[in-house]
Coordinates of C-alpha atoms in Angstrom, one line a residue:
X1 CA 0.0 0.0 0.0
X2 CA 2.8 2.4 0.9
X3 CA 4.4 1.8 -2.2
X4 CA 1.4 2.9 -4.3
X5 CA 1.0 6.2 -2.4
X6 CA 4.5 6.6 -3.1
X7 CA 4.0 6.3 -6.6
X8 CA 0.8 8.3 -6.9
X9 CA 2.9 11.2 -5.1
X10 CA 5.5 11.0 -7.7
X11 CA 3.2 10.5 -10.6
X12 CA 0.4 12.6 -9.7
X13 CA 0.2 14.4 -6.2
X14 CA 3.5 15.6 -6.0
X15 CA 3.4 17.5 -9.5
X16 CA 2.3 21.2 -9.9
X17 CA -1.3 22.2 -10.9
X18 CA -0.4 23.2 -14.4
X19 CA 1.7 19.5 -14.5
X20 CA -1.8 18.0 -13.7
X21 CA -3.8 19.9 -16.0
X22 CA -1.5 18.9 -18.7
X23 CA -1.2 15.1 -17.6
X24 CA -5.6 14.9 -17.8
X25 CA -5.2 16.7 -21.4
X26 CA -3.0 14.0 -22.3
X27 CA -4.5 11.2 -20.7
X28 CA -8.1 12.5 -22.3
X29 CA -6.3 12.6 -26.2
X30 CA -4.9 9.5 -25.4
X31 CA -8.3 7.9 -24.9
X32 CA -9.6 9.9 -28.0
X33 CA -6.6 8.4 -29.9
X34 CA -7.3 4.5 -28.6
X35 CA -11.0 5.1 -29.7
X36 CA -10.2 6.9 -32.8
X37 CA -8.1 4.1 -33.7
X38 CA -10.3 1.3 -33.0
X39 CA -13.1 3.1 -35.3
X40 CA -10.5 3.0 -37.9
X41 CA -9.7 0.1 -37.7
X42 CA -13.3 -1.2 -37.9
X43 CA -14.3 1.0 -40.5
X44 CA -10.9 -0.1 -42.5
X45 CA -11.4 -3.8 -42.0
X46 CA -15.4 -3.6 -43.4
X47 CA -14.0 -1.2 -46.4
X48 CA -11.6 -3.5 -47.3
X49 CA -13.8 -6.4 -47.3
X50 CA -16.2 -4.5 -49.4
X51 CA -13.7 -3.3 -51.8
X52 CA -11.7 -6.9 -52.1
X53 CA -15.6 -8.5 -53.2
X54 CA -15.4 -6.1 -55.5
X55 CA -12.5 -6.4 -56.8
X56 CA -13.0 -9.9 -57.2
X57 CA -16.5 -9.9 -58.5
X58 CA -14.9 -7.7 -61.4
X59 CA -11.7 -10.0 -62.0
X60 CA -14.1 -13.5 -62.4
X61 CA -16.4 -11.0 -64.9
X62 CA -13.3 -9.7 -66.9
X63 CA -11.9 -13.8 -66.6
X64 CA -15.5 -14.9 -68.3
X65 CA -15.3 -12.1 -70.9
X66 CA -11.4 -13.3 -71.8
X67 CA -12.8 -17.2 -71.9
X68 CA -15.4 -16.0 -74.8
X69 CA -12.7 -15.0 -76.7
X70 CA -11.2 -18.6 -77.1
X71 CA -14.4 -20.1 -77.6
X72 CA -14.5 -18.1 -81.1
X73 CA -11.5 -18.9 -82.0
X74 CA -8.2 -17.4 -80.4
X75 CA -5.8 -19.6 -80.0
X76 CA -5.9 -21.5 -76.7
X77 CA -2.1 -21.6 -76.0
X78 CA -1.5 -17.9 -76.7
X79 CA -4.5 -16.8 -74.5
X80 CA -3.2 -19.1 -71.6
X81 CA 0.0 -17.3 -71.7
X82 CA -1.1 -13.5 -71.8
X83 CA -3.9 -13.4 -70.0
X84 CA -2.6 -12.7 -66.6
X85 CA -1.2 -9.8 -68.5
X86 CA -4.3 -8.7 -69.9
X87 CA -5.6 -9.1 -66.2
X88 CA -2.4 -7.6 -64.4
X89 CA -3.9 -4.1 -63.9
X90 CA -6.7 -5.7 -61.9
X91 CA -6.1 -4.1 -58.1
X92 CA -6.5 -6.4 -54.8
X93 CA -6.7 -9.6 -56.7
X94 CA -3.9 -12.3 -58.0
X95 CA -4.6 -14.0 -61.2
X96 CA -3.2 -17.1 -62.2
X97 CA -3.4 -19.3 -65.2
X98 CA -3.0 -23.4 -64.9
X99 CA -3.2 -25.7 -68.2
X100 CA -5.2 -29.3 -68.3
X101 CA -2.2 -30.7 -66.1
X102 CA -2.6 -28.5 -63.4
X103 CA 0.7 -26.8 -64.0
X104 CA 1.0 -22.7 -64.3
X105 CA 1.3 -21.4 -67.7
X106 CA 3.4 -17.4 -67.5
X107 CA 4.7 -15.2 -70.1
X108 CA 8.2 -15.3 -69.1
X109 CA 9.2 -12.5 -71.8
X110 CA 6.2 -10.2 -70.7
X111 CA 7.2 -10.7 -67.0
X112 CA 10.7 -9.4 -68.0
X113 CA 9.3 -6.4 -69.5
X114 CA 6.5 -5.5 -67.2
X115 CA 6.7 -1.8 -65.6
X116 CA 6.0 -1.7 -61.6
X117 CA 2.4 -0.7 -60.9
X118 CA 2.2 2.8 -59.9
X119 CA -0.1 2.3 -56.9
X120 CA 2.0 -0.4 -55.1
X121 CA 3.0 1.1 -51.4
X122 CA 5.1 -0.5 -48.3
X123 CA 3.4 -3.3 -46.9
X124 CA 1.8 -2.6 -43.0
X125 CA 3.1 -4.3 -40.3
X126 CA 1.8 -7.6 -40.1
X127 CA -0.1 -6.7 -36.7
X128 CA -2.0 -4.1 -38.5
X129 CA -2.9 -6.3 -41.6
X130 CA -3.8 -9.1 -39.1
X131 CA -6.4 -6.6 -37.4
X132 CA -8.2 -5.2 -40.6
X133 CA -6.8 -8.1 -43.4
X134 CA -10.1 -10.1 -44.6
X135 CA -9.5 -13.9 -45.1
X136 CA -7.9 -14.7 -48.3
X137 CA -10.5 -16.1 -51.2
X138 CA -9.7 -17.9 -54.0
X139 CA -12.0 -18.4 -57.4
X140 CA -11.5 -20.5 -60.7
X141 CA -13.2 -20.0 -64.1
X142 CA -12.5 -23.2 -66.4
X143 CA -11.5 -22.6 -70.0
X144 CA -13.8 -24.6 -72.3
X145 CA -13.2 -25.1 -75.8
X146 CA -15.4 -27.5 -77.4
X147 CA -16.1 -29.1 -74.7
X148 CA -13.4 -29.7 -73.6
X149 CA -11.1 -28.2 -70.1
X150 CA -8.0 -26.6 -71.1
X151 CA -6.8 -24.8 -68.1
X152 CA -8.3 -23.3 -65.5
X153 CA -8.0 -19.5 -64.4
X154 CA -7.6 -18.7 -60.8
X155 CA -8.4 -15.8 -58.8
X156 CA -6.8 -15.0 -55.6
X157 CA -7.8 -11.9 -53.3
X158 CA -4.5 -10.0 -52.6
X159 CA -5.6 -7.3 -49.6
X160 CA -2.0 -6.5 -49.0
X161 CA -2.4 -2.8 -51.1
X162 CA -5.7 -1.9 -49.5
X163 CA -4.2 -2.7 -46.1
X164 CA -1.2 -0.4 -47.1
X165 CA -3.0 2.6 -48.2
X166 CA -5.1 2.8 -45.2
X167 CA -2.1 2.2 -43.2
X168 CA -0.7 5.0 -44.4
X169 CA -3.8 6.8 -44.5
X170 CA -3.6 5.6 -40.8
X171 CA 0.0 7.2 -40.0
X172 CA -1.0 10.9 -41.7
X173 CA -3.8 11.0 -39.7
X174 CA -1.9 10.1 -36.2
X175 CA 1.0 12.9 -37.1
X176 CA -1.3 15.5 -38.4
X177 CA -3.1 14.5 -34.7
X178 CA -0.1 13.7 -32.8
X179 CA 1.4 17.4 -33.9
X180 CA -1.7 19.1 -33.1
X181 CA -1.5 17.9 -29.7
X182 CA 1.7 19.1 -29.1
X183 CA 0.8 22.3 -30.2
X184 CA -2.2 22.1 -28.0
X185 CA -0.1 21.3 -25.1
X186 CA 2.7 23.8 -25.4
X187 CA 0.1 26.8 -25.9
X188 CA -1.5 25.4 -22.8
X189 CA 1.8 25.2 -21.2
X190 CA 2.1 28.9 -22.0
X191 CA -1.5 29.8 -20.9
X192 CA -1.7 28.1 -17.6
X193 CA 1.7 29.3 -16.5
X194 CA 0.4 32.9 -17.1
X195 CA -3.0 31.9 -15.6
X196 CA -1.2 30.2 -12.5
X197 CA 1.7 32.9 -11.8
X198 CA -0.6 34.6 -9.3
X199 CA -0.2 31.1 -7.2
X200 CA 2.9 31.3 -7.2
X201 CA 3.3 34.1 -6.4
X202 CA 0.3 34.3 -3.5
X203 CA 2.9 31.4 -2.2
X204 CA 6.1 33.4 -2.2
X205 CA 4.0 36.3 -0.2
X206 CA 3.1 33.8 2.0
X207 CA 6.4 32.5 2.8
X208 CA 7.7 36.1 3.3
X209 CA 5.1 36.5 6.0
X210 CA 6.0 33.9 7.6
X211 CA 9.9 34.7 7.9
X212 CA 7.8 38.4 9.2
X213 CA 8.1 40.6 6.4
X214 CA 5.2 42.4 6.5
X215 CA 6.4 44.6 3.6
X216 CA 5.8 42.4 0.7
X217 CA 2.9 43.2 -1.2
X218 CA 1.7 41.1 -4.1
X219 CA 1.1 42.8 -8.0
X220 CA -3.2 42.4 -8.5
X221 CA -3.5 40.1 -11.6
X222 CA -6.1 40.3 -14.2
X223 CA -7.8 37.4 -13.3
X224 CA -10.9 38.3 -11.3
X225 CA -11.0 35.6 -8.6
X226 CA -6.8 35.7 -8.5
X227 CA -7.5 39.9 -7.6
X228 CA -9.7 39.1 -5.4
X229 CA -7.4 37.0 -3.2
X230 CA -4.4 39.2 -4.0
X231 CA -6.3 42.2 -2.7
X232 CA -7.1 40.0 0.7
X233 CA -3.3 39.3 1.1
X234 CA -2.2 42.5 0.5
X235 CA -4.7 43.9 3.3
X236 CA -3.9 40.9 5.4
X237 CA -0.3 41.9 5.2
X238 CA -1.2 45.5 5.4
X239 CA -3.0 44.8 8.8
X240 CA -0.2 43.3 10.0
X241 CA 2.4 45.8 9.1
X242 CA 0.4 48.2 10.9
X243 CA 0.0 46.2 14.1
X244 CA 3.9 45.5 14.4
X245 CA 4.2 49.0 13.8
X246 CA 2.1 50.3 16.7
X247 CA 3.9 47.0 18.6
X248 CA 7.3 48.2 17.8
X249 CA 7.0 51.9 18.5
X250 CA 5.7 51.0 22.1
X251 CA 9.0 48.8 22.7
X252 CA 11.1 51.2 21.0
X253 CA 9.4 53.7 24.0
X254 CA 9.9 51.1 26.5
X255 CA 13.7 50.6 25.8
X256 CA 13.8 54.4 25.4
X257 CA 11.8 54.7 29.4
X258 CA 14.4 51.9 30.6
X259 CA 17.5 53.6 29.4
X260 CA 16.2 57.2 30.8
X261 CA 15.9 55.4 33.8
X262 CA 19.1 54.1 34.0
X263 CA 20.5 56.9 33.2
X264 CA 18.6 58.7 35.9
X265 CA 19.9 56.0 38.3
X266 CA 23.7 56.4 37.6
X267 CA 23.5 59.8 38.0
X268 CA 22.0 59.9 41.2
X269 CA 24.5 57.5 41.7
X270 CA 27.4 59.0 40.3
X271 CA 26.2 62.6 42.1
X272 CA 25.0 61.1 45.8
X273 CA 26.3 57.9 46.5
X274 CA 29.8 58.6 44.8
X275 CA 30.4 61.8 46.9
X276 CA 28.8 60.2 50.1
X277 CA 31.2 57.2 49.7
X278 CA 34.1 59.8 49.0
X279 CA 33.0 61.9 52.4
X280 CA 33.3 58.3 54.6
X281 CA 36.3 57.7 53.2
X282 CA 37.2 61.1 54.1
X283 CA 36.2 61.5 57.6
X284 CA 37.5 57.6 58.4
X285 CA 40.9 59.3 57.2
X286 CA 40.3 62.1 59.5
X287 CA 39.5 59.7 62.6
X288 CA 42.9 58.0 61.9
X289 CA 44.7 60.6 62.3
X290 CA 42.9 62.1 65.3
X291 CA 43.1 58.7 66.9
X292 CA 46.9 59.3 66.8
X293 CA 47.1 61.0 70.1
X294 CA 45.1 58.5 72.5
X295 CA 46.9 56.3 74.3
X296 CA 48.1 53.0 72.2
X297 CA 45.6 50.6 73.4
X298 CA 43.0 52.8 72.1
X299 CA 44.8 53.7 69.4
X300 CA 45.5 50.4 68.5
X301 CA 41.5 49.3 68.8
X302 CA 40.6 52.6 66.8
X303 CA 43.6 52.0 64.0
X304 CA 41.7 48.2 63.3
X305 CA 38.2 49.8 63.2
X306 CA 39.7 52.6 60.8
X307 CA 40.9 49.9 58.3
X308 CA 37.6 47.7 58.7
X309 CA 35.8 51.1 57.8
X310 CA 38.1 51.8 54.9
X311 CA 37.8 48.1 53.3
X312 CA 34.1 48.7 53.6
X313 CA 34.4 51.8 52.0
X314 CA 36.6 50.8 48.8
X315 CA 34.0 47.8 48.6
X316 CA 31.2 49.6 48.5
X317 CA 33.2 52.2 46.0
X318 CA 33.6 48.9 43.2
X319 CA 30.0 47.8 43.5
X320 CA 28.9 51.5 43.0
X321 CA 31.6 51.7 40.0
X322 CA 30.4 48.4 38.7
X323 CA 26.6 49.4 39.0
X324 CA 27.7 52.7 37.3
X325 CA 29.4 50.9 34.4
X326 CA 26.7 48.1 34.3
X327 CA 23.6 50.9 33.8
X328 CA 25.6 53.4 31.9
X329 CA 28.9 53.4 30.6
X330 CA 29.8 57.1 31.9
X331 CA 32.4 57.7 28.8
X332 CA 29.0 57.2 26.6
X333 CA 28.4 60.7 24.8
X334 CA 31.6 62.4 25.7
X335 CA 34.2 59.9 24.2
X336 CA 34.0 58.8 20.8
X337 CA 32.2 55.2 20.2
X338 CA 34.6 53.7 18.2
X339 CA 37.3 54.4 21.5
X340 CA 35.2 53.0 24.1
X341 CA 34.3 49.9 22.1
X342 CA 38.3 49.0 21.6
X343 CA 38.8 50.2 25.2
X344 CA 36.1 47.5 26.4
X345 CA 37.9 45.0 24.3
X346 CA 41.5 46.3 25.8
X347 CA 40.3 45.7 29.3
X348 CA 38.9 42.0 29.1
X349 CA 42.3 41.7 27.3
X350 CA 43.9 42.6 30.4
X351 CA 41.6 40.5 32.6
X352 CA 42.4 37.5 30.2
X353 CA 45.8 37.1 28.6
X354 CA 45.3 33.7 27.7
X355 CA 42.9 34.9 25.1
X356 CA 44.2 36.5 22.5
X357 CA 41.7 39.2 21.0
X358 CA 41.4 42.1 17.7
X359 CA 39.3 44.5 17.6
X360 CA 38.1 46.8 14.0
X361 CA 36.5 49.8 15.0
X362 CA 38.2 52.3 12.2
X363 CA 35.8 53.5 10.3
X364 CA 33.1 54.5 13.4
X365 CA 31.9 58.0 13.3
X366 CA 32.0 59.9 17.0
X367 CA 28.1 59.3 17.9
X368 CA 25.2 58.0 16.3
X369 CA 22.7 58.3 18.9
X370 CA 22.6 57.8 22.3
X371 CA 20.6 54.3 22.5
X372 CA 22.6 53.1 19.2
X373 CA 25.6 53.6 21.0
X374 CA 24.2 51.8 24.5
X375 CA 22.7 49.1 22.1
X376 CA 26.3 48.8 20.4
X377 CA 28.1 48.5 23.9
X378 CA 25.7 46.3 25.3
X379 CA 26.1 44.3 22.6
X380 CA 30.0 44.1 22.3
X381 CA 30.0 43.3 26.3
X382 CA 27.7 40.4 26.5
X383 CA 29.2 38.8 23.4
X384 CA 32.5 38.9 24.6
X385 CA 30.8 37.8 28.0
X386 CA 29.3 34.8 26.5
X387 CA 32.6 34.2 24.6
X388 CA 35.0 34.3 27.7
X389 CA 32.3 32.0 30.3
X390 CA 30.9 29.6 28.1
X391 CA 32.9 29.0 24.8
X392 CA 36.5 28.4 26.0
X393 CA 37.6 30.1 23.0
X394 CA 41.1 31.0 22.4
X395 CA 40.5 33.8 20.0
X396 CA 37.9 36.6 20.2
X397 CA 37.7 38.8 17.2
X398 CA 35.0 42.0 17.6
X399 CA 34.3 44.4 13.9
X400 CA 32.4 46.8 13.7
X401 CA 31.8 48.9 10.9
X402 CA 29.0 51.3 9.2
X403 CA 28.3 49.7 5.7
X404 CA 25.1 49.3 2.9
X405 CA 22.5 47.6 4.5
X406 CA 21.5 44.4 3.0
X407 CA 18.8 42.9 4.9
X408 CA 19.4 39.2 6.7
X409 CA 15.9 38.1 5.7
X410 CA 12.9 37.2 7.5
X411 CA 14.5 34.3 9.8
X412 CA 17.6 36.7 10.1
X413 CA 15.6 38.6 12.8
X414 CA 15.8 36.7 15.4
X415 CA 11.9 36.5 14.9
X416 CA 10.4 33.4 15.8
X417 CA 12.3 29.9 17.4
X418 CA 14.4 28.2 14.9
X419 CA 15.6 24.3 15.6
X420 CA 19.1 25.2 16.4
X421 CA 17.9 28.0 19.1
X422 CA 21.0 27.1 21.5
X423 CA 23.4 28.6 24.1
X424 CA 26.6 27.2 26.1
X425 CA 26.1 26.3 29.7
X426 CA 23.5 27.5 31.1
X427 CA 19.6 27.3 32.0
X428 CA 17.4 27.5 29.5
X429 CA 15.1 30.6 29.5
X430 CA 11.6 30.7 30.6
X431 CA 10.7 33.0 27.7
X432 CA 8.2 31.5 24.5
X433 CA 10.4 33.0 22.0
X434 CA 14.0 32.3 21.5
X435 CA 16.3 34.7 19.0
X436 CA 16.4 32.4 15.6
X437 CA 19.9 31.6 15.2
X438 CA 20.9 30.7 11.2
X439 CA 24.3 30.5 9.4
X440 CA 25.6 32.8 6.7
X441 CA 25.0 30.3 4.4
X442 CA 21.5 30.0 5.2
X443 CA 21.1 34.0 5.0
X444 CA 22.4 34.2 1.4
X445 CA 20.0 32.1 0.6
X446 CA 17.3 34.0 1.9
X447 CA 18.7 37.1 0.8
X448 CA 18.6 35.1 -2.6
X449 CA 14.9 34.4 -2.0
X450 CA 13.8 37.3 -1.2
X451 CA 15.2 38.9 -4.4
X452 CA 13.8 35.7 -6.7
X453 CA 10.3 36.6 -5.2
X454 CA 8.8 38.3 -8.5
X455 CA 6.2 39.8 -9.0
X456 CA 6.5 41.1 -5.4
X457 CA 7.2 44.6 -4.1
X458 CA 9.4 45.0 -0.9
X459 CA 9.1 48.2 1.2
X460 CA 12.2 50.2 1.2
X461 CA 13.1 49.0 4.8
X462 CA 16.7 48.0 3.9
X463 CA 17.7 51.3 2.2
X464 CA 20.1 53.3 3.4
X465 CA 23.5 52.6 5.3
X466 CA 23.5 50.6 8.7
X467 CA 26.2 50.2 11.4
X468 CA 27.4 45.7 11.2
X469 CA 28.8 44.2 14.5
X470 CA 30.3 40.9 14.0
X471 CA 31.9 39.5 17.0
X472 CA 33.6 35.8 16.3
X473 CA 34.9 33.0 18.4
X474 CA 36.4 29.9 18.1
X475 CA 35.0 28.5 21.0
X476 CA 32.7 25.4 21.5
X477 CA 30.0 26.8 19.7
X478 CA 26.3 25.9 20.6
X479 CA 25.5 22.6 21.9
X480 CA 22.5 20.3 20.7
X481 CA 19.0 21.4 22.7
X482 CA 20.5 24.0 24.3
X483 CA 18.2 27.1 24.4
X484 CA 18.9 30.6 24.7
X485 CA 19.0 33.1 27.7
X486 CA 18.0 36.2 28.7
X487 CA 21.6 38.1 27.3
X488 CA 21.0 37.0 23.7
X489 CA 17.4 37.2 24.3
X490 CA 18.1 41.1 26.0
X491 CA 20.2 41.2 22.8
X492 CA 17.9 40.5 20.2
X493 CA 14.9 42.6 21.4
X494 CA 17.3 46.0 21.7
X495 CA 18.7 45.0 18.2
X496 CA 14.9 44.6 17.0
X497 CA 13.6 47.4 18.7
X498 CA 16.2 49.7 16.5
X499 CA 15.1 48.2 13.4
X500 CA 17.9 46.2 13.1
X501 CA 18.3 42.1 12.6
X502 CA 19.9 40.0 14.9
X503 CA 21.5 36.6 13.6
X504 CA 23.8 34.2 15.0
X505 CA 26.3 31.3 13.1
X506 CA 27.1 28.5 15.5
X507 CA 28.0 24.6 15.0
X508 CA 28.8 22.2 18.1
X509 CA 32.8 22.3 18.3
X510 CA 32.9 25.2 15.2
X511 CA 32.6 28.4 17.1
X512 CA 30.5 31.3 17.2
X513 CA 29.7 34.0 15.3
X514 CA 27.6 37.2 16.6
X515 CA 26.0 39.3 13.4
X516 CA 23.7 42.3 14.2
X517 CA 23.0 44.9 11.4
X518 CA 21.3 48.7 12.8
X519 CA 19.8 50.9 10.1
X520 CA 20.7 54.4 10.1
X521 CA 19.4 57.0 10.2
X522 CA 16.4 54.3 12.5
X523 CA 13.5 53.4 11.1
X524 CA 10.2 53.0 13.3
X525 CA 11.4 50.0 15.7
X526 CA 10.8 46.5 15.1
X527 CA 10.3 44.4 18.4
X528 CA 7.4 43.4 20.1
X529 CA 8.7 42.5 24.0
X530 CA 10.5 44.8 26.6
X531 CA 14.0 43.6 26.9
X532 CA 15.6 41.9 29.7
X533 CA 18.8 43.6 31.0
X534 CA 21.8 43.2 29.5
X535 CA 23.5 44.1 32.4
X536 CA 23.3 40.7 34.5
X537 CA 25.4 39.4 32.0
X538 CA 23.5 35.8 31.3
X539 CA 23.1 34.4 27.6

């Protein structure tokens, strides 16, 4: 049973609807052609029996005519010898003279010298003369001359030229037919293809909505019912475009409120708790010295407390530092981008030799905007986070670079889980949606879909230049049914709420490789979730 599904896929269910159309066609003039031919062959086989008794009918008259002749006079020999010559031009039938003897009685000389009959054709295949050939008849007329037989003329039917002219009759009729049908096929070839294009492409819009480009609108065909669909998918897709619109402006609001916060955060921080950590410090100082003059048991006692209050105070300094840098980079805004980027990379240099790293940050203007530049930093730290913890790598190599913007393609976007969703080392997240992670090879090829999608017109969302991170390990790479975390989930959603595309290249023992692309100037944002906080540092 399995076997015949298999073949009714490959013969009939697994072909296009144009294919199909064209296989019925064929099928149908096929069946025409069987009955067609049967007819003919009917209709041949009674004509040819009809015309054979004919012919014979006429050959035993004309032998009966000829037999007068020798009864008034003509000499018997000589009419025995030429009158299957007289007879020759006789069609469908044999003639054939015996004497008294019963032995055949020929002409030799006029044999030599007979022309070939102008109506004699190929013989048919013997299958075909089988079907329409009637059985074979034979007639004699004696030759009486005074009473007495002197040979005997015999008559044989000879259907082999009737069965050759309808045979070819036959073979005209099935090219004129079989090139008609060709015709026929390739102009419905032609015509269903331009019929059918609006499938196809009503499939390729499809498929771009579900890799979430909303932008794609289809080209409204002439075919009513085709319009009609066409105009439901292009308001379908409209719908859409404006809901992820309104969905992406509030998260781009959102991540604008969080980083206003932090910012307000590590200024209060930065203003109050920086200066009240620097006045401890300042009056534990004072105390030390004070403590100076009491007597050296008390001194001693007040010296310890001094230092206990001065570790305190240097720890509570780092964590306020480390909060500081963790909310906002304080360099953001007054040092150029492409400095603090290499001086991020410098310093996990420093805090691992053993890993050798390069940084490409040359052609970086000063500023792009202030949440561009946080998203870039963010970005750069928890990569080179996730590199240093979890991939064991021994080389970390960080680019970035402002460049055309070719778009990654739907899946590129992080939007939506993908099978190889992984991460190294770590609890999977409780979110529903991990970032889609797809290698290069993959995104060409969507890039190479998207541009085959014809007739389709894309929205102008990749024009323009963008700023390209790429930051590449050669680490462990992702591990089998390993899911993402909140970093490259808190990754993704900043990335997407720029209007920018998120993708990552990763194989089990082949490394990693971190790709995020941020249109510039920024188009309306393109996330739907408030991000988690890149600052905690987990993938």
């Amino acid at each position: 049973m399995r076997w015949r599904l298999r073949v009714l896929n490959l013969l009939w269910f697994g072909r296009s609807v144009r294919t199909q159309i064209l296989l019925v066609f064929i099928a149908l003039n096929l069946v025409a052609a069987s009955i067609a031919g049967g007819v003919i062959i009917f209709k041949a086989g009674a004509s040819t029996r009809i015309e054979i008794a004919a012919s014979m009918r006429l050959a035993e008259l004309m032998a009966n005519e000829a037999v007068q002749l020798v009864q008034h006079g003509f000499p018997a020999e000589q009419f025995l010898r030429t009158l299957p010559g007289q007879l020759r031009l006789l069609r469908h039938v044999r003639i054939g003279v015996r004497d008294a003897a019963g032995q055949p009685v020929s002409d030799q000389a006029a044999e030599r010298t007979e022309p070939p009959r102008e109506d004699s054709r190929a013989a048919a295949p013997v299958w075909f003369a089988m079907l329409i050939g009637p059985p074979v008849e034979r007639h004699e007329v004696a030759v009486v001359v005074d009473g007495r037989t002197i040979g005997t003329v015999e008559i044989v039917s000879e259907p082999r030229d009737e069965i050759a002219e309808v045979w070819e009759n036959t073979i005209a009729l099935a090219a004129v037919a079989a090139v008609t049908v060709l015709v026929i096929v390739g102009i419905l070839y032609l015509v269903l293809g331009r019929v059918l294009d609006p499938l196809t492409a009503l499939g390729t819009g499809l498929l771009g909505l579900e890799r979430r480009d909303y932008k794609v609108r289809l080209v409204r065909p002439k075919v009513q019912e085709f319009a009609a669909i066409v105009d439901r998918f292009n308001a379908l897709a409209g719908a859409l475009d404006d809901v992820r619109a309104e969905n992406l402006a509030l998260n781009r609001r959102l991540i604008t409120a969080q980083d206003d916060e932090r910012r307000r955060t590590a200024l209060e921080l930065h203003d109050e708790v920086g200066p009240s950590l620097f006045g401890l410090k300042a009056n534990v100082a004072s105390i030390a010295k004070t403590a100076l003059g009491l007597p050296a048991a008390a001194a001693a006692t007040v010296a310890e407390r001094v230092r206990d209050l001065g570790a305190i105070i240097d720890h509570l300094q780092g964590i306020n530092r480390g909060m500081l840098n963790r909310l906002r980079p304080m360099a953001l805004g007054h040092v150029p981008l492409g400095e603090i980027i290499a001086e991020l990379v410098r310093d996990r240099a420093r805090a691992h030799p053993h890993i050798v790293f390069t940084h490409d940050v040359e052609t970086l203007d000063r500023s792009y905007d202030d949440t561009v530049d946080l998203t870039l930093y963010r970005c750069v730290q928890e990569s080179l986070t996730n590199a240093i913890r979890h991939a064991n790598a021994k080389a970390i190599e960080v680019k970035v670079a402002a460049a055309p913007s070719p778009r990654l393609g739907g899946e590129g976007r992080g939007e939506g889980a993908s099978p190889q969703a992984q991460t190294r080392g770590e609890r999977p997240s409780s979110q529903p949606s991990p970032p889609t992670e797809v290698g290069f090879t993959r995104l060409r090829q969507l890039k190479n879909d998207r541009n085959r999608q014809q007739p389709i017109s894309i929205g102008e969302e990749g024009a323009g230049r963008c700023l390209e991170l790429t930051v590449r390990d050669d680490g462990f790479g992702f591990a089998a049914g390993q899911a993402p975390g909140f970093g490259l989930r808190g990754m993704q959603e900043r990335v997407q709420a720029l209007g920018g595309e998120f993708a990552i290249e990763s194989g089990n023992g082949c490394g990693t490789c971190v790709r995020i692309m941020i249109p510039l100037p920024l188009p309306l944002p393109t996330m739907l979730a408030v991000p988690h906080d890149l600052g905690s540092h987990h993938r």
